[in-house]
Tab-separated table of C-alpha atoms and ligand atoms in Angstrom:
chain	number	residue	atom	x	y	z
A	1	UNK	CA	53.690	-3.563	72.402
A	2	UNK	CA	54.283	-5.112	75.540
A	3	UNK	CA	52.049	-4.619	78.835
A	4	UNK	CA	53.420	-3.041	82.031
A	5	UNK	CA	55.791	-5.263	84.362
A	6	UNK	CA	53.669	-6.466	87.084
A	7	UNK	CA	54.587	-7.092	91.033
A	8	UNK	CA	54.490	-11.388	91.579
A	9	UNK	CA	53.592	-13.505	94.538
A	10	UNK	CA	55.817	-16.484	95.398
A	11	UNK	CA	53.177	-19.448	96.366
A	12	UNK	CA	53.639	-23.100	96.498
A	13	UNK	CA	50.906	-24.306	94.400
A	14	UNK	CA	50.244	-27.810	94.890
A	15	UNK	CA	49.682	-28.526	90.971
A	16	UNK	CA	51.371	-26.674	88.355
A	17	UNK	CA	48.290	-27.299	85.645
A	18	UNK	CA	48.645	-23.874	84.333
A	19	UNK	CA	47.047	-25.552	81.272
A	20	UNK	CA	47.025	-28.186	78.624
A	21	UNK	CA	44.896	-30.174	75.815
A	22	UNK	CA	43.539	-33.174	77.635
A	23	UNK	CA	43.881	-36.323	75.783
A	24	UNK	CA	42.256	-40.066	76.572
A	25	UNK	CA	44.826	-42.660	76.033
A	26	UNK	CA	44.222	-45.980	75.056
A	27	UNK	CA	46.282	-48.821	75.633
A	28	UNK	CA	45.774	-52.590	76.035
A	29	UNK	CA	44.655	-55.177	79.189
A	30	UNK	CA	46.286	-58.130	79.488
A	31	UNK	CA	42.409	-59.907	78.166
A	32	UNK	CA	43.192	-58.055	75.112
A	33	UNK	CA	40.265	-55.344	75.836
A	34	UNK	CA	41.258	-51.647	75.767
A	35	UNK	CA	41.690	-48.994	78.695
A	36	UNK	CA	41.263	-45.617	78.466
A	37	UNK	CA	42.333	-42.872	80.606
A	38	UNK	CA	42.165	-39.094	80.670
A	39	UNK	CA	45.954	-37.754	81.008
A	40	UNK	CA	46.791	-34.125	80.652
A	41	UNK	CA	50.582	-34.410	81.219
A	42	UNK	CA	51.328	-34.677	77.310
A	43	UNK	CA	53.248	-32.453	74.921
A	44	UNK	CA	54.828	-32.605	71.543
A	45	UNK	CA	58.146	-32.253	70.090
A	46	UNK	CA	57.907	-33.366	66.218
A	47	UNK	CA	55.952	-36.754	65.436
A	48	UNK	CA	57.113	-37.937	69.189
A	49	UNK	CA	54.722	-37.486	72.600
A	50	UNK	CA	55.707	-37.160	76.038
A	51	UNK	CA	53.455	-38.251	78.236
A	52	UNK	CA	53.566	-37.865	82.254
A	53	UNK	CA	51.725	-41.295	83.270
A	54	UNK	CA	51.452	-42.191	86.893
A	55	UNK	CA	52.735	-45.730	88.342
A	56	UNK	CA	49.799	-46.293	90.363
A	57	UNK	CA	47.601	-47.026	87.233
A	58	UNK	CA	46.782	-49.661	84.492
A	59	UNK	CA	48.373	-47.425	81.977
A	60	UNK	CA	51.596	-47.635	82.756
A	61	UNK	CA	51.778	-51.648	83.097
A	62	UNK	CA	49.832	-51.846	79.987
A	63	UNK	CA	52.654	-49.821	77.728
A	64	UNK	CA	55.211	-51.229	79.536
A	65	UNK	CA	53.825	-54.427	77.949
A	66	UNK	CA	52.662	-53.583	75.057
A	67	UNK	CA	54.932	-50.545	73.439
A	68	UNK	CA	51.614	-48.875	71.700
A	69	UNK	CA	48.887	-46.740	72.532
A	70	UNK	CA	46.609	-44.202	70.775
A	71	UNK	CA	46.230	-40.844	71.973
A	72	UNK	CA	43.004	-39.800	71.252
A	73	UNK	CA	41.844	-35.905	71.889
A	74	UNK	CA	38.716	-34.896	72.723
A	75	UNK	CA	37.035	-31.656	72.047
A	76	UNK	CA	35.378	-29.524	74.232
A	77	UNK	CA	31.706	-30.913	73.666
A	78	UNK	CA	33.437	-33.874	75.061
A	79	UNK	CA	34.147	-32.806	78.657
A	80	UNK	CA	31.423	-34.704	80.109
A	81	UNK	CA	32.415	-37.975	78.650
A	82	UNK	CA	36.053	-37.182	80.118
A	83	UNK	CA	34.623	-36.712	83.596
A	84	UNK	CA	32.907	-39.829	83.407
A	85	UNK	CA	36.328	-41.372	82.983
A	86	UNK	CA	37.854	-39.470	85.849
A	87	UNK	CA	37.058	-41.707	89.011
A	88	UNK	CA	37.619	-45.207	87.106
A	89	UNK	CA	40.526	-47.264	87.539
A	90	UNK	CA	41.237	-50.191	85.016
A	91	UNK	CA	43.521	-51.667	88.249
A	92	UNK	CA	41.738	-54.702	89.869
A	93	UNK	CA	42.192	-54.439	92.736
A	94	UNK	CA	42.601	-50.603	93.259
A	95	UNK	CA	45.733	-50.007	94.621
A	96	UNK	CA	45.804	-48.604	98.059
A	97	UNK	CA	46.280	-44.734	97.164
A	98	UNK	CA	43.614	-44.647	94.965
A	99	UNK	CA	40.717	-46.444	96.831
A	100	UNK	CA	39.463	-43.665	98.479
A	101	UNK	CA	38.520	-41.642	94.979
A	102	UNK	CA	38.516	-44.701	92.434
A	103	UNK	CA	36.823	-47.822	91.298
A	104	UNK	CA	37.569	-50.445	89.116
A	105	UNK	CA	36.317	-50.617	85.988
A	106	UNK	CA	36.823	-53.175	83.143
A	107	UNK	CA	34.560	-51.804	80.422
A	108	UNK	CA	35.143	-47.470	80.566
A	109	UNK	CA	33.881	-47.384	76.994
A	110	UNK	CA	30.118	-48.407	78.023
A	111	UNK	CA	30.782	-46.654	81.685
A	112	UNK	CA	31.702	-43.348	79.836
A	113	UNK	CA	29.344	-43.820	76.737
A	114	UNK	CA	32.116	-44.366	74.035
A	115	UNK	CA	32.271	-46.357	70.937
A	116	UNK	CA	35.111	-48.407	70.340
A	117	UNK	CA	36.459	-48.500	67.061
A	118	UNK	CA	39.981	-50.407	66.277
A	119	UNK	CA	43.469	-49.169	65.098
A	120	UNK	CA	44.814	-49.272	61.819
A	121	UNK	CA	48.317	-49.834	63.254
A	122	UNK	CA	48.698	-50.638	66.863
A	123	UNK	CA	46.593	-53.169	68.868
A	124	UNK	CA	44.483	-50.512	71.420
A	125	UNK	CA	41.403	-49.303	70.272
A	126	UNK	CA	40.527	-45.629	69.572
A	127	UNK	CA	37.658	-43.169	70.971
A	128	UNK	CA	35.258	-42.758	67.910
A	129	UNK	CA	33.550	-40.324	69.229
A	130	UNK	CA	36.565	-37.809	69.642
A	131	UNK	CA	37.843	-35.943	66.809
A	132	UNK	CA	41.761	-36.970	66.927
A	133	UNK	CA	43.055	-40.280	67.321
A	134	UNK	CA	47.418	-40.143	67.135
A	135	UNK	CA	48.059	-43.862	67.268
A	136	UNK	CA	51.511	-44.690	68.675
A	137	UNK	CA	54.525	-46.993	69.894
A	138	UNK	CA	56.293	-46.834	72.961
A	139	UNK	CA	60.205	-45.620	72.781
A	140	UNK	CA	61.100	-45.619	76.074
A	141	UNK	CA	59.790	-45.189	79.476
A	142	UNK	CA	61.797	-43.388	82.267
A	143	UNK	CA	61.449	-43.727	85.577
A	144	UNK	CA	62.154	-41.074	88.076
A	145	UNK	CA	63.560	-43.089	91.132
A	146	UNK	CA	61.744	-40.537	93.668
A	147	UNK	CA	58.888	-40.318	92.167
A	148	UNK	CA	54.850	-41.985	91.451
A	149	UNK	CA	55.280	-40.961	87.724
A	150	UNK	CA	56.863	-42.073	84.419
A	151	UNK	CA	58.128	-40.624	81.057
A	152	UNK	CA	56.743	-41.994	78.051
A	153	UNK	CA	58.404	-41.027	74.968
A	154	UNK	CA	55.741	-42.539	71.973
A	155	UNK	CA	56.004	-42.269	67.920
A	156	UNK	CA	53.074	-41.152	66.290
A	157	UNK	CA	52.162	-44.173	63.401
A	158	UNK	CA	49.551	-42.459	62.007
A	159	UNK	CA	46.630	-39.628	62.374
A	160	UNK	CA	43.630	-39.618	62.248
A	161	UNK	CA	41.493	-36.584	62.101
A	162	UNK	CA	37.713	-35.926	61.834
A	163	UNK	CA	37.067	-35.128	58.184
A	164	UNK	CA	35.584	-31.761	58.558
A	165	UNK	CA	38.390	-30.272	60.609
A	166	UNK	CA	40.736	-31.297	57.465
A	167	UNK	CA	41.119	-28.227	55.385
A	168	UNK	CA	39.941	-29.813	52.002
A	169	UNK	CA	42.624	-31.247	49.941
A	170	UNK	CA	45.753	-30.700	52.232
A	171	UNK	CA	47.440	-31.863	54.793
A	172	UNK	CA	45.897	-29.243	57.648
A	173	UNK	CA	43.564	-28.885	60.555
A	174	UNK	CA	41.079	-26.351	60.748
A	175	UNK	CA	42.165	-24.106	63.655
A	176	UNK	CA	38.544	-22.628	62.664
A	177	UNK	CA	37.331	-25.419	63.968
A	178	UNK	CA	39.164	-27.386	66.112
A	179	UNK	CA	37.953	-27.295	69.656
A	180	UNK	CA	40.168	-29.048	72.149
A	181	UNK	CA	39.247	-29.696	75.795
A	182	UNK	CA	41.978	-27.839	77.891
A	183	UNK	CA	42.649	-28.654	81.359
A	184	UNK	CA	43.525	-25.741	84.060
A	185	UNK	CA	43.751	-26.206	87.732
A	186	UNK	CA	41.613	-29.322	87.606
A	187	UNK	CA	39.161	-27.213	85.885
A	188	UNK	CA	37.839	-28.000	82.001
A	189	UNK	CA	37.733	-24.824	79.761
A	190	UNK	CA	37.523	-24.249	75.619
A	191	UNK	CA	39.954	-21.971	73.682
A	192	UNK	CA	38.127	-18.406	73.313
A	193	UNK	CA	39.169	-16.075	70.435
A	194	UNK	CA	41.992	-16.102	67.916
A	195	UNK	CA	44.834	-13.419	69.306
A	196	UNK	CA	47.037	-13.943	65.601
A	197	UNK	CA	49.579	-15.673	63.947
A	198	UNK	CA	53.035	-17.421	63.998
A	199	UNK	CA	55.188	-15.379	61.623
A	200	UNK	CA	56.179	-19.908	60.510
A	201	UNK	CA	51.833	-20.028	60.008
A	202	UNK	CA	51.093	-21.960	56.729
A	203	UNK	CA	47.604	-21.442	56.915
B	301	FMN	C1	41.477	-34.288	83.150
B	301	FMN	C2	42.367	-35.323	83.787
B	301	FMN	C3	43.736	-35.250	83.624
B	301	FMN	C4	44.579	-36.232	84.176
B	301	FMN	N1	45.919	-36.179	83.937
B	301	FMN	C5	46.707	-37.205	84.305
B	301	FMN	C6	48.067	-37.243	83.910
B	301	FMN	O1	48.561	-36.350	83.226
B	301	FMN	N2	48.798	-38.328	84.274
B	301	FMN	C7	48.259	-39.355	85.012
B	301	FMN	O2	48.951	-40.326	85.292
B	301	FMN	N3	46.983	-39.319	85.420
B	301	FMN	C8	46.188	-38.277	85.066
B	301	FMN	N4	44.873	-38.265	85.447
B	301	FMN	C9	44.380	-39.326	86.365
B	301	FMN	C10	44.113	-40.661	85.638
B	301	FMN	O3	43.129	-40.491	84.647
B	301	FMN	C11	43.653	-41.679	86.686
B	301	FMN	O4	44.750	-41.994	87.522
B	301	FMN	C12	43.077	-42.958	86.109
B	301	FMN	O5	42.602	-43.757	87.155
B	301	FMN	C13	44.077	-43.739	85.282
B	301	FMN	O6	43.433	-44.869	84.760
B	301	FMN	P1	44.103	-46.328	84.822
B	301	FMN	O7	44.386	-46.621	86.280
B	301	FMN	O8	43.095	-47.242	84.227
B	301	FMN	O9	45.378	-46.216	84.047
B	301	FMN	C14	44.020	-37.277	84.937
B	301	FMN	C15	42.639	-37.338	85.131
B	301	FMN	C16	41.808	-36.380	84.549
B	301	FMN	C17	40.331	-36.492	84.734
């Protein structure tokens, strides 16, 4: 049954996050180490990701370059590791825009208190520590003329997910247990309760 129409309030937000998963990509420095960088701009159509990456970043130079990433998702329990992130900048030096909030930093791993572990597939590292890893290669990048962001269209390569949110024996996640970190009006929140089904639900 649906609820009652309700009356509606035109306001010029200055963010649309109405909400989404945040994910830590990885991609590669020219010195071969790995960046990481909390993005929230990312959805999914099939094995492909689009992701909304700024131009006044590392990330976008380094996938221009490289055509790979991983896109690694963190869970909830994680939110404190992603904050860490949020005020680094693998630019050196940090571009103009972003001196006032940013710093440079070469190593985020040890700044953020991640391990490191390497890529079956694709040359950037992956997060240990977070329970997802979806490691990629770059299809295209678009660039809006007007604008400080780009496109990315990736291909996932391969998955990875922590073994005890794979439902034994097939080829599922746990939605018992899977706990993403969601990202709302530059606020971090955790899925509450189950409201049902997809009539297409396997599990
Ligand atoms: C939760 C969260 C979500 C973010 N979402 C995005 C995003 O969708 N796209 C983007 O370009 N930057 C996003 N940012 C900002 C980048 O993380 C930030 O610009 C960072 O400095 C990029 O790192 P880099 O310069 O090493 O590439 C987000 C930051 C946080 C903390």
């Amino acid at each position: 049954m649906s609820s009652a129409p309700t009356t509606h309030t035109v306001i010029e937000p200055k963010v649309l996050y109405f909400g989404t998963p945040v994910t830590v990509i990885s991609s590669l420095n020219p010195d071969g180490t790995t960046n990481i960088a909390p993005i929230s701009s990312s959805w999914y159509l099939g094995h492909t990701v689009v992701l909304g990456i700024g131009t006044d970043g590392q990330t976008l130079p380094n996938l221009a370059r490289e055509r790979s990433c991983v896109i690694n998702l963190p869970a909830a329990e994680h939110q404190q590791a992603v904050e860490r992130l949020a005020p680094l900048t693998g630019c050196d030096p940090v571009p103009p825009v972003k001196r006032q909030q940013y710093r440079y930093e070469p190593d985020k791993f040890t700044a953020a208190g991640l391990t490191c572990t390497p890529s079956e597939f694709v040359r950037p590292a992956r997060v240990a520590e977070f329970p997802v890893h979806l490691e990629a290669t770059v299809a295209a990048i678009h660039e809006p003329a007007d604008d400080n962001f780009a496109i990315v269209e990736a291909r996932v390569v391969r998955v990875h997910v922590a073994t005890d949110l794979v439902i034994p024996g097939t080829q599922y996640v746990d939605t018992n247990h899977w706990r993403p970190l969601m990202y709302v009006f530059r606020h971090y929140f955790e899925l509450g309760r189950r409201r049902g089904r997809n009539f297409r639900a396997d599990q």
